[in-house]
């Protein structure tokens, strides 16, 4: 049994995320099913570090959520083997791939409570569709009603984050080398990261807007803690009704746009310069090629003329030799007579 402690922050390590994704791809890929497993870790001053996990056989009826099965014997055997390897790791909760809370989650949480007095439920979205963290952490608390009705258990959201030790960071960097686009430059990566951050911020603001609309319509009760946080956010916003502040923003924006405009002009000028240089180099290369071909043809013509002269001289020598031999034969015939 893990000690009863107050959990302020849940830190999920990369090994857990990789294990859950592998579990999902092996069991429930391309289906509407979810997978369930056990989380291992330790508490330290209100911080829960989830450093490991393992899968557990789980089945449920899609039509009737009250019918489900979780193999707790397998859970106990696996935990005993894990404890032999890492004695400091304890059962701290369980996970499923949701991607949202379901009706039978409280019953499954009561089963996990046998091995952990205050388990945490982490919903890990194995196929995230929106930007942001793929984890949501919850803990079961008793909800007290103002009208005096009996208390009931409900899930309370706990802040979660992704954290890693130095060795885990090195491993993640090696994995990201195969995923990251090596052709993209540093500037492109920074712009992509900023765009992703802006999309995540827009999604959070839209979610806050929907919550406030439901509170105003009376569909949800007023939560004073959330209202205090929203008030702090509004207090941090600058007052845009001050003329000096508006002028400062305008001057800053104009300076940035001037830099962008000059950079665009310089880039266009460099591109034109490279184009002209390329055309000049191509023209010079064509001229040198033509001159080389003309010189080669001239040399071939000269060689052909000298060969013809030698051939004619050789034929004349042969004819002279034939005439000399004919004269010698006539002289011999006269001497015999």
XYZ file of C-alpha atoms in Angstrom:
337
model
C 0.000 0.000 0.000
C 1.292 3.437 -0.915
C 1.172 6.115 1.761
C -1.730 8.549 1.824
C -0.323 11.846 0.604
C -1.661 14.977 -1.009
C -0.839 15.041 -4.697
C -0.345 18.544 -6.056
C 1.323 17.726 -9.375
C 1.548 14.583 -11.465
C 4.692 14.148 -13.585
C 4.511 11.552 -16.347
C 7.835 10.260 -17.670
C 8.470 9.476 -21.372
C 8.846 5.738 -20.721
C 5.227 5.615 -19.554
C 3.997 7.367 -22.693
C 5.935 4.983 -24.938
C 4.629 1.946 -23.052
C 1.019 3.126 -23.276
C 1.283 3.837 -27.010
C 2.819 0.410 -27.580
C 0.038 -1.197 -25.509
C -2.623 0.630 -27.517
C -1.092 -0.280 -30.901
C -0.900 -3.940 -29.953
C -4.416 -4.298 -28.532
C -6.818 -1.578 -29.666
C -5.431 0.087 -32.785
C -8.123 1.167 -35.319
C -10.899 0.307 -32.838
C -13.047 2.166 -30.313
C -11.688 0.129 -27.418
C -9.487 1.499 -24.662
C -6.609 -0.172 -22.880
C -5.996 -0.166 -19.134
C -2.788 -0.522 -17.131
C -1.143 0.181 -13.791
C 1.146 3.120 -13.010
C 4.266 2.800 -10.871
C 6.183 5.622 -9.204
C 6.775 7.485 -5.971
C 5.692 10.623 -4.096
C 8.014 13.407 -3.042
C 6.702 16.546 -1.295
C 3.345 16.577 -3.050
C 4.862 15.675 -6.416
C 3.962 12.313 -7.914
C 6.567 10.957 -10.345
C 5.137 8.230 -12.572
C 8.249 6.523 -13.888
C 6.963 3.145 -15.105
C 3.854 1.197 -16.040
C 2.623 -2.154 -17.256
C -0.456 -3.333 -19.124
C -3.293 -5.295 -17.515
C -5.861 -7.479 -19.337
C -9.133 -5.567 -19.437
C -12.470 -6.100 -21.158
C -15.745 -4.184 -21.033
C -19.134 -4.290 -22.685
C -19.528 -1.359 -25.046
C -23.312 -1.365 -24.660
C -23.411 -1.842 -20.875
C -20.611 0.092 -19.077
C -21.357 -1.669 -15.789
C -20.058 -4.964 -17.218
C -16.276 -5.030 -17.193
C -13.387 -7.283 -16.181
C -9.885 -6.460 -14.933
C -7.487 -9.316 -14.166
C -6.240 -8.371 -10.683
C -4.350 -11.676 -10.321
C -2.226 -10.713 -13.316
C -1.759 -7.282 -11.720
C -0.433 -8.776 -8.489
C 1.972 -11.142 -10.265
C 3.357 -8.387 -12.492
C 3.813 -6.005 -9.570
C 5.705 -8.647 -7.588
C 8.111 -9.085 -10.507
C 8.543 -5.334 -10.948
C 9.248 -4.948 -7.224
C 12.189 -7.336 -7.523
C 13.756 -5.035 -10.128
C 12.880 -1.618 -8.645
C 11.940 -1.786 -4.981
C 11.274 1.960 -4.718
C 8.500 1.926 -7.302
C 5.018 1.417 -5.896
C 1.548 1.235 -7.370
C 0.409 4.864 -7.536
C -2.624 4.563 -9.805
C -3.843 3.377 -13.170
C -4.285 4.637 -16.699
C -6.551 4.212 -19.666
C -6.595 5.665 -23.179
C -10.022 7.293 -22.814
C -9.864 9.777 -24.334
C -12.435 10.974 -21.752
C -13.768 9.822 -18.388
C -16.313 6.992 -18.487
C -19.104 5.873 -16.189
C -17.325 2.808 -14.796
C -14.041 4.604 -14.002
C -15.011 5.096 -10.352
C -15.640 1.345 -9.949
C -12.288 0.489 -11.522
C -10.675 3.073 -9.245
C -12.147 1.307 -6.210
C -10.547 -1.943 -7.367
C -7.141 -0.270 -7.729
C -7.596 1.191 -4.228
C -6.762 -2.268 -2.863
C -3.142 -1.715 -3.899
C -2.934 2.058 -3.375
C -4.837 4.050 -0.759
C -5.212 7.145 -2.952
C -4.745 6.130 -6.605
C -4.425 8.622 -9.429
C -6.099 8.110 -12.779
C -4.163 9.347 -15.811
C -5.977 9.448 -19.132
C -3.375 9.206 -21.891
C -4.605 9.946 -25.395
C -2.660 7.542 -27.616
C -3.977 9.223 -30.793
C -4.172 12.949 -29.942
C -6.149 15.104 -32.358
C -5.529 18.458 -30.673
C -2.308 20.191 -29.749
C -1.191 20.143 -26.131
C -0.335 17.570 -23.498
C -1.858 14.125 -24.131
C -2.316 13.490 -20.393
C -5.069 14.370 -17.913
C -4.772 13.360 -14.256
C -7.665 12.859 -11.831
C -8.129 11.760 -8.227
C -11.297 10.508 -6.561
C -12.638 12.819 -3.817
C -15.827 12.954 -1.820
C -18.232 15.604 -3.006
C -20.234 17.261 -0.227
C -23.634 18.622 -1.252
C -24.958 21.840 0.241
C -28.512 20.468 0.501
C -27.454 17.767 2.966
C -27.752 14.804 0.588
C -25.288 11.944 1.087
C -21.759 12.460 -0.218
C -20.570 10.727 -3.353
C -17.253 10.136 -5.030
C -16.250 12.180 -8.037
C -13.042 12.787 -9.949
C -11.108 15.990 -9.325
C -8.633 17.251 -11.902
C -4.965 17.362 -10.860
C -2.324 19.359 -12.768
C -0.104 17.131 -14.878
C 3.077 17.647 -16.863
C 5.693 15.695 -18.815
C 9.049 15.375 -17.079
C 12.210 13.362 -17.574
C 15.579 12.734 -16.013
C 18.839 13.363 -17.845
C 19.158 9.789 -19.111
C 15.564 9.825 -20.370
C 16.102 13.138 -22.149
C 19.077 11.683 -24.030
C 16.994 8.684 -25.115
C 14.137 10.903 -26.270
C 16.556 13.076 -28.272
C 17.862 9.977 -30.072
C 14.299 8.933 -30.916
C 13.394 12.401 -32.184
C 16.352 12.422 -34.574
C 14.574 9.899 -36.784
C 11.275 11.799 -36.610
C 12.496 15.364 -37.007
C 12.748 16.774 -40.531
C 16.459 17.317 -41.113
C 15.796 19.456 -44.204
C 13.951 22.123 -42.227
C 16.064 24.968 -40.901
C 16.174 26.381 -37.397
C 13.940 29.310 -38.320
C 11.308 27.013 -39.822
C 11.317 24.859 -36.696
C 10.920 27.900 -34.452
C 8.003 29.201 -36.508
C 6.378 25.757 -36.433
C 6.749 25.590 -32.653
C 5.284 29.075 -32.210
C 2.376 28.192 -34.481
C 1.708 25.056 -32.449
C 1.819 27.071 -29.225
C -0.639 29.634 -30.634
C -3.037 26.884 -31.691
C -2.840 25.336 -28.225
C -3.517 28.724 -26.616
C -6.508 29.270 -28.907
C -7.918 25.883 -27.941
C -7.531 26.638 -24.224
C -9.222 30.017 -24.606
C -12.120 28.418 -26.490
C -12.482 25.835 -23.716
C -12.509 28.609 -21.086
C -15.150 30.476 -23.079
C -17.397 27.412 -23.225
C -17.009 26.887 -19.476
C -17.979 30.490 -18.673
C -20.972 30.290 -20.999
C -22.204 27.141 -19.248
C -21.698 28.768 -15.843
C -23.621 31.862 -16.969
C -26.438 29.664 -18.285
C -26.662 27.821 -14.958
C -25.552 24.462 -16.353
C -22.436 24.324 -14.115
C -21.901 25.561 -10.563
C -19.618 28.509 -9.902
C -16.110 27.463 -8.875
C -14.481 30.298 -6.945
C -10.938 28.973 -7.438
C -11.352 29.049 -11.223
C -12.802 32.554 -11.011
C -9.804 33.740 -8.942
C -7.395 32.339 -11.557
C -9.324 34.032 -14.375
C -9.263 37.311 -12.473
C -5.484 37.047 -12.091
C -5.211 36.463 -15.843
C -7.275 39.552 -16.605
C -5.212 41.615 -14.172
C -2.043 40.688 -16.053
C -3.436 41.971 -19.355
C -2.177 45.437 -20.395
C -4.550 48.405 -20.430
C -4.862 49.278 -24.114
C -6.777 52.492 -23.396
C -3.536 54.334 -22.550
C -2.327 56.415 -25.511
C 1.365 56.040 -24.679
C 1.067 52.251 -24.580
C -0.757 52.172 -27.916
C 1.901 54.406 -29.478
C 4.677 52.202 -28.092
C 3.041 49.105 -29.584
C 2.695 50.895 -32.936
C 6.338 52.004 -32.959
C 7.532 48.512 -32.037
C 5.363 46.925 -34.719
C 6.528 49.394 -37.367
C 10.168 48.733 -36.501
C 9.655 44.998 -36.861
C 7.799 45.407 -40.155
C 10.613 47.648 -41.458
C 13.157 44.936 -40.730
C 10.970 42.370 -42.511
C 10.548 44.727 -45.513
C 14.297 45.353 -45.799
C 15.024 41.656 -45.488
C 12.578 40.928 -48.327
C 14.228 43.576 -50.554
C 17.702 42.224 -49.864
C 16.558 38.705 -50.559
C 15.014 39.747 -53.897
C 18.171 41.669 -54.924
C 20.408 38.700 -54.084
C 18.147 36.385 -56.082
C 18.330 38.708 -59.130
C 22.101 38.986 -58.786
C 22.474 35.215 -58.675
C 20.214 34.894 -61.740
C 22.288 37.382 -63.777
C 25.553 35.765 -62.672
C 24.240 32.359 -63.670
C 23.246 33.615 -67.129
C 26.666 35.218 -67.688
C 28.492 32.054 -66.641
C 26.294 29.936 -68.943
C 26.960 32.307 -71.863
C 30.741 32.198 -71.318
C 30.641 28.416 -71.078
C 28.738 28.172 -74.384
C 31.203 30.505 -76.119
C 34.227 28.548 -74.928
C 32.570 25.311 -76.034
C 31.864 26.701 -79.511
C 35.444 28.010 -79.856
C 36.824 24.603 -78.877
C 34.678 22.811 -81.438
C 35.728 25.263 -84.217
C 39.413 24.793 -83.405
C 39.026 21.033 -83.451
C 37.376 21.125 -86.882
C 40.196 23.326 -88.247
C 42.851 20.919 -86.979
C 41.044 18.010 -88.633
C 40.944 19.864 -91.968
C 44.687 20.617 -91.802
C 45.512 16.993 -91.049
C 43.350 15.860 -93.977
C 45.159 18.219 -96.433
C 48.663 17.055 -95.468
C 47.669 13.402 -95.843
C 46.374 13.991 -99.401
C 49.686 15.615 -100.499
C 51.670 12.650 -99.255
C 49.467 10.249 -101.174
C 49.913 12.096 -104.491
C 53.723 12.207 -104.077
C 53.783 8.482 -103.488
C 51.843 7.758 -106.682
C 54.268 9.889 -108.765
C 57.253 7.957 -107.356
C 55.613 4.692 -108.357
C 55.035 5.914 -111.938
C 58.703 7.063 -112.255
C 59.858 3.680 -111.016
C 57.712 1.894 -113.638
C 59.084 4.113 -116.500
C 62.721 3.434 -115.410
C 62.164 -0.322 -115.351
C 60.625 -0.164 -118.866
C 63.709 1.674 -120.246
C 66.050 -0.885 -118.684
C 64.145 -3.759 -120.346
C 64.395 -2.112 -123.800
C 68.178 -1.592 -123.364
C 68.673 -5.274 -122.568
C 66.743 -6.380 -125.665
C 68.901 -4.169 -127.932
C 72.124 -5.601 -126.495
C 71.006 -9.151 -127.254
C 70.351 -8.262 -130.898
